[in-house]
Every structure is written in C-alpha cells, then in structure tokens.
Short mmCIF file of C-alpha atoms and ligand atoms in Angstrom, two decimals:
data_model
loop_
_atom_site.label_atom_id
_atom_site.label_comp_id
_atom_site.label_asym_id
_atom_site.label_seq_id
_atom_site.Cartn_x
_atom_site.Cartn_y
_atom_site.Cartn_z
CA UNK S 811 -34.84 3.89 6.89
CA UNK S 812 -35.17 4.15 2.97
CA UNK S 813 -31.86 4.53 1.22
CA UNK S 814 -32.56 7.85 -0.80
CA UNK S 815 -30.90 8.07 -4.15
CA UNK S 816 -30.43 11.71 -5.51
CA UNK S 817 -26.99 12.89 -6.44
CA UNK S 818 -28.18 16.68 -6.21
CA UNK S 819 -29.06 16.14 -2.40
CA UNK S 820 -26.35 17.45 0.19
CA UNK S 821 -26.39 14.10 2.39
CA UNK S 822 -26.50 15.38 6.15
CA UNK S 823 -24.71 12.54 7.64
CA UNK S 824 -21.99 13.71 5.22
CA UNK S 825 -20.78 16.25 8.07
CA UNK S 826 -19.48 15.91 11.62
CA UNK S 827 -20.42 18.82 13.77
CA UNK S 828 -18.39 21.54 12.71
CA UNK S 829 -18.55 21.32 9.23
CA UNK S 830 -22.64 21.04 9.74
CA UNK S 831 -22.44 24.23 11.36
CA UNK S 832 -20.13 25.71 8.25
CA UNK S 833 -22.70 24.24 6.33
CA UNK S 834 -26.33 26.24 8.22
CA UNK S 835 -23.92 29.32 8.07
CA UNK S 836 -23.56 29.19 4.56
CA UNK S 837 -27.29 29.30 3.96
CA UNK S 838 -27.67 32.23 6.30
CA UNK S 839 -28.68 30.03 9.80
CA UNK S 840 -26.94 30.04 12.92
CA UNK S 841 -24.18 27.57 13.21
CA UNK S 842 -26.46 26.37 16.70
CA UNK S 843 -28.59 24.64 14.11
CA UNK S 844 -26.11 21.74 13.95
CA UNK S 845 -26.61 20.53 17.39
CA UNK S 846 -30.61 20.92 16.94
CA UNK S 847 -30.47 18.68 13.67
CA UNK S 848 -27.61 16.32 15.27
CA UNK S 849 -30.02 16.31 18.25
CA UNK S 850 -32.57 15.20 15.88
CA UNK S 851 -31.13 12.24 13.88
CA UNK S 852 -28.52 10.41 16.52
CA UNK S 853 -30.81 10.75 19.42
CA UNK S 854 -34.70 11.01 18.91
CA UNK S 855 -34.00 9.37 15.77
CA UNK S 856 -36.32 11.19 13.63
CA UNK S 857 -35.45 11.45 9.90
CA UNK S 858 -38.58 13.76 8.79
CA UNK S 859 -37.21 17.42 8.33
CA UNK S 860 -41.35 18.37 8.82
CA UNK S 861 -41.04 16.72 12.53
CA UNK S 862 -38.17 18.91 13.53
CA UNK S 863 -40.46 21.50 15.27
CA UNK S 864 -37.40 23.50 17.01
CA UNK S 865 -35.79 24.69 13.24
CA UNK S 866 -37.84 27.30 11.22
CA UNK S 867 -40.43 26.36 8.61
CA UNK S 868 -38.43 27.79 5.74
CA UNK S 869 -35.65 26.15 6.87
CA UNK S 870 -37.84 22.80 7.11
CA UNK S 871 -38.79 23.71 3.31
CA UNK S 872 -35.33 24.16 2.59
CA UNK S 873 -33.85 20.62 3.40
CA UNK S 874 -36.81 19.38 2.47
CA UNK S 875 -35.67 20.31 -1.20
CA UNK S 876 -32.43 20.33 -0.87
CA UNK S 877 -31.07 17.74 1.73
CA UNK S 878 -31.49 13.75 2.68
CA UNK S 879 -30.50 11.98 5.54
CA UNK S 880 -29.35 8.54 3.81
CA UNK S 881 -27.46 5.27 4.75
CA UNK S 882 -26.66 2.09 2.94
CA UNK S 883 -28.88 -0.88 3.37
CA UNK S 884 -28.09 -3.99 4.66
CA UNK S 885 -28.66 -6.74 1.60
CA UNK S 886 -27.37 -9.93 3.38
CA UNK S 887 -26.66 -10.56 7.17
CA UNK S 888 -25.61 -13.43 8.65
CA UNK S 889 -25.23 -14.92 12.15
CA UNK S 890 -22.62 -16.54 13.65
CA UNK S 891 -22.66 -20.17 16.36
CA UNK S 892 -20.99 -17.06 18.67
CA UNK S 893 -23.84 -14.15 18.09
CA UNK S 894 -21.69 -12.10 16.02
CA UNK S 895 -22.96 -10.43 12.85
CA UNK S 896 -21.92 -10.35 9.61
CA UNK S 897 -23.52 -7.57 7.36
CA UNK S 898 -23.15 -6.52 3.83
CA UNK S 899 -24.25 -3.11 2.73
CA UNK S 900 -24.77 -1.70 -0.04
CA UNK S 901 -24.44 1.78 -1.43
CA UNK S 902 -26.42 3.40 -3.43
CA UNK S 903 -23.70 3.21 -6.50
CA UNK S 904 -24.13 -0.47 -5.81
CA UNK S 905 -20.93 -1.33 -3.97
CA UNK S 906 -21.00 -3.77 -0.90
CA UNK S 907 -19.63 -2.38 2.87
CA UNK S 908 -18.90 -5.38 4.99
CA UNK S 909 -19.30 -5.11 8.85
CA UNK S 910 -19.14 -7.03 11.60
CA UNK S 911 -21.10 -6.86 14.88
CA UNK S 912 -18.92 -8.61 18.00
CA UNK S 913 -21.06 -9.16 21.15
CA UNK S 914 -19.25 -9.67 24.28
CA UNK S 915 -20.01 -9.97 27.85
CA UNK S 916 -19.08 -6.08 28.98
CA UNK S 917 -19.17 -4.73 25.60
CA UNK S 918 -20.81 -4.54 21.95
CA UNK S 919 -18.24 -4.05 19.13
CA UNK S 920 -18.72 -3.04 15.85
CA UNK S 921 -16.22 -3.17 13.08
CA UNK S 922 -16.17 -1.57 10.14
CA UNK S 923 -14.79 -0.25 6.72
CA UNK S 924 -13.28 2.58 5.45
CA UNK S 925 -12.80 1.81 1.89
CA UNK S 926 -14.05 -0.47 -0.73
CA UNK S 927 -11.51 -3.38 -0.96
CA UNK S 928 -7.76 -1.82 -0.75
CA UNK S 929 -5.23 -0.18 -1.94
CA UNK S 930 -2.21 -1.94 0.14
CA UNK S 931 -1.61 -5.19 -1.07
CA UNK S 932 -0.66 -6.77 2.86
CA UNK S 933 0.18 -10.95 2.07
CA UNK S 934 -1.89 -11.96 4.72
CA UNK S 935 -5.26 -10.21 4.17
CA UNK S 936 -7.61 -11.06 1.96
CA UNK S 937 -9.24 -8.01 1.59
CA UNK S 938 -5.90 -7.48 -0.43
CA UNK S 939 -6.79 -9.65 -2.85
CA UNK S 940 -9.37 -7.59 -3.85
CA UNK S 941 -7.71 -4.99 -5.03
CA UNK S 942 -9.12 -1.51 -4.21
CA UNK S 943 -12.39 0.70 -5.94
CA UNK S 944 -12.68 3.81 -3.90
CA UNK S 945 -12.85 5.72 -0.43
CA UNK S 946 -16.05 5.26 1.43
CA UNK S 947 -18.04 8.49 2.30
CA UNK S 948 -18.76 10.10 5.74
CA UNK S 949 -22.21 9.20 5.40
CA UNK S 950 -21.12 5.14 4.38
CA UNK S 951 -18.80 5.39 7.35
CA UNK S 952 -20.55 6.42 10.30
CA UNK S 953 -23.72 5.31 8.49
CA UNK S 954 -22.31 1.59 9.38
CA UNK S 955 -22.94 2.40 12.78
CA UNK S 956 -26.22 4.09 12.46
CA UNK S 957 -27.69 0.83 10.42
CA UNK S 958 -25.99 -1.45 12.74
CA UNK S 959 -27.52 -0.02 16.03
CA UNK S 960 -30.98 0.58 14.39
CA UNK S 961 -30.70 -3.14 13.48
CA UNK S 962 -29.46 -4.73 16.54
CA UNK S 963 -32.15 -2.36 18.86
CA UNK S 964 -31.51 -0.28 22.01
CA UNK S 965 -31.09 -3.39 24.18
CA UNK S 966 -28.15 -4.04 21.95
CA UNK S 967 -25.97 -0.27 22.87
CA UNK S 968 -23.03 -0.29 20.52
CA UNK S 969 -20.22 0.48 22.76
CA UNK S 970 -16.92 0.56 20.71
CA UNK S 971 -16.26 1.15 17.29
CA UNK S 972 -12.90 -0.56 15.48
CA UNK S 973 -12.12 0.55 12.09
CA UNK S 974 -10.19 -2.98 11.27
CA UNK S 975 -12.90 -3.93 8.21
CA UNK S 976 -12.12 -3.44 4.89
CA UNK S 977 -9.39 -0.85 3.85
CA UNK S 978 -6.72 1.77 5.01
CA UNK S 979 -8.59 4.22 7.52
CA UNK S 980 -5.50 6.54 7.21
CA UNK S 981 -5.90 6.92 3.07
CA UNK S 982 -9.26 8.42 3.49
CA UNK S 983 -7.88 11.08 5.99
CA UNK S 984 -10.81 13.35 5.72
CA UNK S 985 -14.09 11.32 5.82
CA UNK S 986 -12.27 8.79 8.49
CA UNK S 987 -11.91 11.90 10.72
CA UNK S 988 -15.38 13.16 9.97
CA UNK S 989 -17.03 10.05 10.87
CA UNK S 990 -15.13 9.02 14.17
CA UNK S 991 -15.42 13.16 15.44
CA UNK S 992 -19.49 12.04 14.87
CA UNK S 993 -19.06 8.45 16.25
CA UNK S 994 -17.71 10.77 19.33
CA UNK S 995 -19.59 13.06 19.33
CA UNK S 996 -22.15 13.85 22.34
CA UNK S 997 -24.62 15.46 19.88
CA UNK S 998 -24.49 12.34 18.24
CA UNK S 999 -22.89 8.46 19.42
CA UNK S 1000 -20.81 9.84 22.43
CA UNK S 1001 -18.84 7.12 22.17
CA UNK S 1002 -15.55 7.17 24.10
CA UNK S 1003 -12.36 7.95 22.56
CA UNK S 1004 -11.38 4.96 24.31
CA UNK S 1005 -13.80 2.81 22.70
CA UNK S 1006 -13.33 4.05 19.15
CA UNK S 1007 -10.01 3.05 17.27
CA UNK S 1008 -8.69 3.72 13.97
CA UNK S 1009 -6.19 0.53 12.83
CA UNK S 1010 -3.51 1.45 10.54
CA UNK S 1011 -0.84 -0.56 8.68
CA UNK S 1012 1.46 2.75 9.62
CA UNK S 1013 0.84 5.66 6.83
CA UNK S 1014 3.18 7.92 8.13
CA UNK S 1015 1.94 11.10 7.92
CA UNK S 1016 -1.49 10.76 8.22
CA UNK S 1017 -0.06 9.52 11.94
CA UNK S 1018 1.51 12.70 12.74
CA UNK S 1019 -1.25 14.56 11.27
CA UNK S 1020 -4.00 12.78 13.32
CA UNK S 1021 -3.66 13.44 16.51
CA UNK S 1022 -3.95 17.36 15.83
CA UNK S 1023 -6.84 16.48 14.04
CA UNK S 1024 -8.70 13.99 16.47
CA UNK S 1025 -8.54 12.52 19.41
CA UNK S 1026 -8.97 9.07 19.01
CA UNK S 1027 -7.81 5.24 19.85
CA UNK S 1028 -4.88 4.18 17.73
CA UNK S 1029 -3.69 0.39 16.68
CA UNK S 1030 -0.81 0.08 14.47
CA UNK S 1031 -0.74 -3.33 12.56
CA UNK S 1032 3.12 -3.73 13.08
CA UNK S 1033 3.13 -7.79 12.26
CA UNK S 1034 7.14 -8.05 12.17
CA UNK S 1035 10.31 -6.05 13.80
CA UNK S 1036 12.55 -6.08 11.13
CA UNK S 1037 12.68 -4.45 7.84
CA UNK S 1038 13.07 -6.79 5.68
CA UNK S 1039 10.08 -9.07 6.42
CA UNK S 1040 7.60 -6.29 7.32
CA UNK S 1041 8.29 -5.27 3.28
CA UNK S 1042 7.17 -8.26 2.22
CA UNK S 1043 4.21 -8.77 4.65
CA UNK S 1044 3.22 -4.79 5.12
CA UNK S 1045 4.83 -3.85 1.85
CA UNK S 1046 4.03 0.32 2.45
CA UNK S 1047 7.05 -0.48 4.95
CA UNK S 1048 9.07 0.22 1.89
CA UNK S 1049 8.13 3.25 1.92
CA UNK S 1050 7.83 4.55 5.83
CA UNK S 1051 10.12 1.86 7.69
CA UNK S 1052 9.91 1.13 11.17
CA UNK S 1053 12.39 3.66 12.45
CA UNK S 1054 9.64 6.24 11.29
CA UNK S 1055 6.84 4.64 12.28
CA UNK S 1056 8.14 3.82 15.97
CA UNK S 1057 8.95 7.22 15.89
CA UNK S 1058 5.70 8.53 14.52
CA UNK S 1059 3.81 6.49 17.21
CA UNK S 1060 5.70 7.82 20.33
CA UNK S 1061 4.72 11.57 19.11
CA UNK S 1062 1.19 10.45 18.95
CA UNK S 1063 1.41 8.45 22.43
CA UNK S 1064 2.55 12.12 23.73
CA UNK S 1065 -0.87 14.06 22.67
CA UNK S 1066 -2.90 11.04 24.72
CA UNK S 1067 -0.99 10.43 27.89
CA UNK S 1068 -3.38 8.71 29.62
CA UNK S 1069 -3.98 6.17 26.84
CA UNK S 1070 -2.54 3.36 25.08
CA UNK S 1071 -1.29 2.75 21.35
CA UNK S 1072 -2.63 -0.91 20.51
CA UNK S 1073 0.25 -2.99 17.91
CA UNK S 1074 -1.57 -5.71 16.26
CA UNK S 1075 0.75 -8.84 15.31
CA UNK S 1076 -0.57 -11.53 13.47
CA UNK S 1077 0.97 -14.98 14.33
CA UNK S 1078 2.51 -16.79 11.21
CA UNK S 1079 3.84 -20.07 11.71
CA UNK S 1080 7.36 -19.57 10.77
CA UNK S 1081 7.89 -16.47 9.51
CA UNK S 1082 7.29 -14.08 12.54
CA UNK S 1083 7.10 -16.17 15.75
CA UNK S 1084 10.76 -16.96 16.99
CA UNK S 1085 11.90 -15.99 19.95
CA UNK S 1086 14.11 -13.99 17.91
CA UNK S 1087 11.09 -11.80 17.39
CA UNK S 1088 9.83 -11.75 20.35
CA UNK S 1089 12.81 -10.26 21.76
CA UNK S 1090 13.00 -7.98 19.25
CA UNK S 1091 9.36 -7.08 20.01
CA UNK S 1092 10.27 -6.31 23.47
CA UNK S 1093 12.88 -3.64 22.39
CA UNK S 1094 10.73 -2.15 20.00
CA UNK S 1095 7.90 -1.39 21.92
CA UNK S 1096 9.69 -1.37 25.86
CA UNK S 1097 9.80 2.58 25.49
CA UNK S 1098 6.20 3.11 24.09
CA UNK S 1099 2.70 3.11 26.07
CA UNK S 1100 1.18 0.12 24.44
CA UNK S 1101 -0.56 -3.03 24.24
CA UNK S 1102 -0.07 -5.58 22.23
CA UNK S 1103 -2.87 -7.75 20.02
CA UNK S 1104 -1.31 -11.00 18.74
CA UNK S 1105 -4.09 -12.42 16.09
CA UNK S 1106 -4.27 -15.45 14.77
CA UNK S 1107 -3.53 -15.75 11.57
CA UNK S 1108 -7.36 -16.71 10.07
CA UNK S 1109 -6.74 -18.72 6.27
CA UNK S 1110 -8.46 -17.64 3.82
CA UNK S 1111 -8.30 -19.46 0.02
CA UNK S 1112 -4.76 -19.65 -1.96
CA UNK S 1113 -3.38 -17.90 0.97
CA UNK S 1114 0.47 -18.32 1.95
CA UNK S 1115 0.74 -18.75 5.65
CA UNK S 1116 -0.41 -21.53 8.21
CA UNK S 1117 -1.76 -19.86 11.57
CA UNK S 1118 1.56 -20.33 14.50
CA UNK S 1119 0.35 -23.01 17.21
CA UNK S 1120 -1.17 -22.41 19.93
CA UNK S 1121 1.96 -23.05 21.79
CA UNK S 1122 4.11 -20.95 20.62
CA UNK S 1123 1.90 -18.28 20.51
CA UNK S 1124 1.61 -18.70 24.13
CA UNK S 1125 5.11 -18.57 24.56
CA UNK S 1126 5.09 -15.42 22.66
CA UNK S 1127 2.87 -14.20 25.15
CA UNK S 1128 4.75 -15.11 27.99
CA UNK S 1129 7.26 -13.76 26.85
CA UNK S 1130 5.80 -10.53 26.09
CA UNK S 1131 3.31 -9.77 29.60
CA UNK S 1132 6.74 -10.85 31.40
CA UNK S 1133 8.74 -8.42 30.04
CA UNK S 1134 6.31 -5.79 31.03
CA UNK S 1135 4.18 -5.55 27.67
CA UNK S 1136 0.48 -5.81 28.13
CA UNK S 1137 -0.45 -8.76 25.49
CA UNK S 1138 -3.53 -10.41 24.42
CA UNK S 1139 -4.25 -13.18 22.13
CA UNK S 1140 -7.92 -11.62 19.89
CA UNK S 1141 -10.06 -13.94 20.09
CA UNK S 1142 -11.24 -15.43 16.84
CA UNK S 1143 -14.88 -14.60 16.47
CA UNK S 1144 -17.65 -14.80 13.91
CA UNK S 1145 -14.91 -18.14 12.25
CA UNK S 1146 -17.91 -19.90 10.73
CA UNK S 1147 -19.59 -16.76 8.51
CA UNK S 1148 -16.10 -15.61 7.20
CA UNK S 1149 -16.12 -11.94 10.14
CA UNK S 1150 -12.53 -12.54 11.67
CA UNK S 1151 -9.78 -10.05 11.13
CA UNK S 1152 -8.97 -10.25 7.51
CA UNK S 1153 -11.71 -12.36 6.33
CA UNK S 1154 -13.31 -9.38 5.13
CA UNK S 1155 -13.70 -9.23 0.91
CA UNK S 1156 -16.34 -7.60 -0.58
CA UNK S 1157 -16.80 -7.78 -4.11
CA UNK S 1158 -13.93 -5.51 -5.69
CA UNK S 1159 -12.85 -6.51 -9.41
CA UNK S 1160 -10.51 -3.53 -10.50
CA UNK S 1161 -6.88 -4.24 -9.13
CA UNK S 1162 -5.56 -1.79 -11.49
CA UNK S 1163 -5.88 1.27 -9.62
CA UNK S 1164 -3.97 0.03 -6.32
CA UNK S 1165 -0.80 1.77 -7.34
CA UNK S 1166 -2.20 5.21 -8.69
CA UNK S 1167 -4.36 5.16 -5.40
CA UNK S 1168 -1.24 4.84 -3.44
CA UNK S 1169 0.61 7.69 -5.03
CA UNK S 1170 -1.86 9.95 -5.13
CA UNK S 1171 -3.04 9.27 -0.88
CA UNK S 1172 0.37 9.18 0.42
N1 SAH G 15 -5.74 -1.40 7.04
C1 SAH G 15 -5.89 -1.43 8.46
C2 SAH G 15 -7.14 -2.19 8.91
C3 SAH G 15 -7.14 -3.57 8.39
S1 SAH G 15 -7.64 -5.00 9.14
C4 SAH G 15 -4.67 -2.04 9.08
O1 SAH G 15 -3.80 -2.53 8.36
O2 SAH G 15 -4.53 -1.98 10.31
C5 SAH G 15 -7.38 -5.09 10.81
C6 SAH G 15 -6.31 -6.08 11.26
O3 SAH G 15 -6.47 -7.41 10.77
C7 SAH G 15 -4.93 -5.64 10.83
O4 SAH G 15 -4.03 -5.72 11.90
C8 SAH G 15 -4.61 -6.66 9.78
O5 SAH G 15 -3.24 -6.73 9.58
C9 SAH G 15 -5.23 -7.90 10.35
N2 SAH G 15 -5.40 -9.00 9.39
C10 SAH G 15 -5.53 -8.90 8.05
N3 SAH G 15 -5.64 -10.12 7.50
C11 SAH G 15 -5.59 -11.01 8.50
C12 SAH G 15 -5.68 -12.43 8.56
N4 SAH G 15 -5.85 -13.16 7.47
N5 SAH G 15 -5.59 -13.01 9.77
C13 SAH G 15 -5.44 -12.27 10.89
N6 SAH G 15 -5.36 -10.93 10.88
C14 SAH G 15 -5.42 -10.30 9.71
#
C-alpha cells in the first residue's frame, strides 16, 4: 500500500474501535459503521473506500474526500543468519520506525516502537543515545504491524506483539492504548492479551492508570533491586523508586489474575549480578505473579558495560526458578543485523528536548 501524504486527511488507522465509532457519529452515521470499515481494512484487506459495498455511497464519497487509510513504508529491511527481520520505516515527515520481526518455532513475534528515539536516558540502551524527537502516532504504531504482516504474507501469522523497540510505551499513554485496543481487537488483529505486551522502565502512573484503561500484557524493565544503582542505570527511578513501582505492579497484577507481570533484568557483568542481587531479587518479586526475563546485556559502540558470563547468569537463574520464580534467559536474536533488545537507534539528532519531554509526560 501507497503511503498517502495529506495533512488535511483524518487517517483511519488513527482510531481504535471506539473512538472510530465517536468519529461516524460525529458525521451523522451509526457508530455500527466502525466494525463494517474495521471489517474492511484488518480482515479483507481492502483499502478502496469505492469497494466497501456494505457503507452508503455518500458516505463512500465522503472518505473518499476526506479520509486515507495510510502506513509508513518500509525503506530498508534486512535479514538475519536466524530469519529474523530488521525493518526501518519511514513516516511520511521523514522519520525512521525500527522493527523487528522474531520467528520462532510456536510463535511469530513482532517488536516494535512507540516513539522516535527517547526521552529516558537508561545507560545501557542505545536507543538512549539518541536522544528523543517525538511520540509515534496510532496509525505509525499499529501500522508497524499492518506493514509487517502484509510483508511477511499469511503463511507468516503474526502472533504476539512486544512493544520493547524504540521508546517509552507509557509516555505516549494515549496512542499506545489506541493501538494495542486495535492490535486486540477482533474487528481487527485479535491478538491475545496474552500475546501483546507493553514494556515499561516503570512510569508510575501511567501503571496505575493502565489497567483501567486496557487490558493488556505488562513487562517492567526492573534491571537492579536497590535504589541506588537502578538511578544510575533506570535514572526515572529518581523519580518513582522501587517501593512505588513494586507497589504499582501488585495493583495491576490484581485487575489480571490469571496472568503474569514479566520483570526484564539485563545481566551486567559486575554491577547487577551478585548473589547479593539475586537474593534481593527473590524478596522483591516472591509476593508478585511474575516471570522473570534476564537479557543479555547486547554492546553496542562507546557503551559502559561488558555482558555477565554465561555462568553466572546461570547461577542467577538457578537461583531464581529454585526459589520459586519463573526465569528465562531471552534469547539473543537477530545479533548480526543490530535487532536485539537495545540495539535499536534510529536516526534521532535533537537530544535537547529529553528533559522538557519528561516534564511535560510524567
Ligand atoms: N522503554 C521500554 C522499552 C524499551 S526496550 C522499557 O524500558 O521497558 C526493551 C528492553 O530492552 C528493556 O527491558 C530494556 O531495558 C532492554 N535493553 C535496552 N538496552 C539493552 C541492551 N543494550 N542490552 C540488553 N537489553 C537492553
């Protein structure tokens, strides 16, 4: 599909279901209309507003003039030893998306971005680096997912969705929500809630907002147990510690019962993988439904850290799954095109606004 540039269009892609349906009331329609049209684009995946024979033909002329249904492009792809994907896309202000298609034997994952670079400046990540430019759209959002299943082909069924790209999912509250409620959606992916999580670095609020507002898979990047290191390496720590994001995660783990919060921990060779911390893990998370997601720390240029070895991350685990904590090591995937966790850089030049962003999301 053509990316369609016109700034006076209402981009339809822009909307999860219910505020499509505000939107066909406003002009005077029934707010059924947004299931026909949803029908339309995520499953017969037909684009022309003149081929959607169940809405009227004013109506028809009406979007016609009025609407688009546009995504980015992809403008370089690459392929992985491994068969993951590597795709950058580009918006129509000119801006590059990064995401990352993981196939696996029982599932497809795709992993995406909610922001262009970011505003939290995390030690580790080189998406940091970067610095941050702005909040992606709905449409650039979900739209990741439509271009990446058109792409990869039916054969190819994108099962679960990770927002672990580029940027904080939780400072772009509104269109994050929009697109997984669509991603969700049975009018439209129907993906599981399950099999479509939102990783934060812990924003606080926007945690005890989002369970009221939707219902779907949460990781926490948590990466140390005490204070005083997870300033330096998650510096928003500063300003909601651990005691209220622990505490922030349990009241979400109450609205989903039957499900899991994921905490990510990346493994840095002396810094946060004593036993010291793994104890402390243990008593952090021992009265929380979770699983735990130690990554591998993946280098990236100038950066601080050295990856823990692969014995003592074992240990770690050991450690961990015998105390009664579900824990993985993530496989690194996608190592020689530059798609593991944190790998992911676009092209973002103005550091400057980091800090205003900050004050103004949070
Ligand atoms: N802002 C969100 C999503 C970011 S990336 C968040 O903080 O959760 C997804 C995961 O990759 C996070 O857990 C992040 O901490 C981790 N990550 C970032 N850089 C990394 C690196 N160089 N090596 C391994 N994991 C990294």
């Amino acid at each position: 599909m053509q990316e369609l540039v016109n700034p006076k269009k209402v981009n339809l892609l822009d909307f999860d279901r219910k505020g499509l349906a505000a939107f066909f009331v406003g002009l005077g329609e029934k707010p059924f209309r947004a299931t026909q049209l949803m029908k339309w684009i995520y499953q017969e995946d037909v684009y022309n507003f003149d081929e959607m024979s169940n809405l009227s033909k004013s109506l028809r002329a009406y979007l016609n003039e009025n609407c688009e249904i546009a995504t980015p492009e992809i403008v370089v792809e690459q392929i992985a030893t491994d068969g993951t994907i590597k795709w950058a896309m580009q918006t129509h202000c000119g801006n590059r998306i990064e995401s990352v298609f993981i196939p696996e034997d029982d599932r497809n994952t795709l992993c995406i971005s909610s922001q262009i670079g970011c505003a939290l400046a995390c030690s580790f990540c080189s998406t940091a680096q970067q610095g941050f430019n702005r909040n992606l759209t709905t449409s650039e959002i979900v739209g990741q997912l439509f271009v990446a299943q058109n792409r990869v082909g039916k054969d190819h069924r994108i099962t679960n969705v990770v927002m672990m790209g580029m940027g904080e999912p939780l400072l772009n509250f509104d269109n994050v929500v929009a697109s997984v409620n669509l991603m969700m959606d049975d009018f439209a992916y129907g993906l599981s809630k399950r099999r479509v999580t939102i990783s934060s670095s812990g924003v606080v609020p926007a945690i005890e907002r989002l369970g009221d507002a939707c219902d779907v898979s949460l990781a926490i990047s948590l990466h140390a147990v005490r204070d005083e290191l997870r300033d330096e390496l998650v510096p928003i720590n500063k300003k909601y510690p651990l005691n209220e994001l622990m505490a922030a995660c349990r009241e979400n783990a109450k609205i989903a019962p039957r499900r899991f919060i994921t905490f990510e921990y990346v493994m840095l060779d002396g810094i946060n993988d004593t036993v010291a911390d793994a104890k402390g893990l243990i008593k952090l998370l021992k009265t929380i439904p979770c699983k735990l997601n130690l990554i591998p720390f993946n280098p990236f240029p100038n950066s601080p850290y050295r990856c823990s070895n692969k014995e003592t991350i074992l240990k770690f685990k050991t450690m961990l799954n015998d105390a009664g904590i579900i824990t993985t090591v993530r496989k690194t995937r996608g190592d020689d095109i530059d798609a593991a966790c944190g790998q992911l850089v676009g092209q973002v030049a103005d550091k400057s606004r980091r800090h205003l962003k900050l004050q103004n999301a949070t």
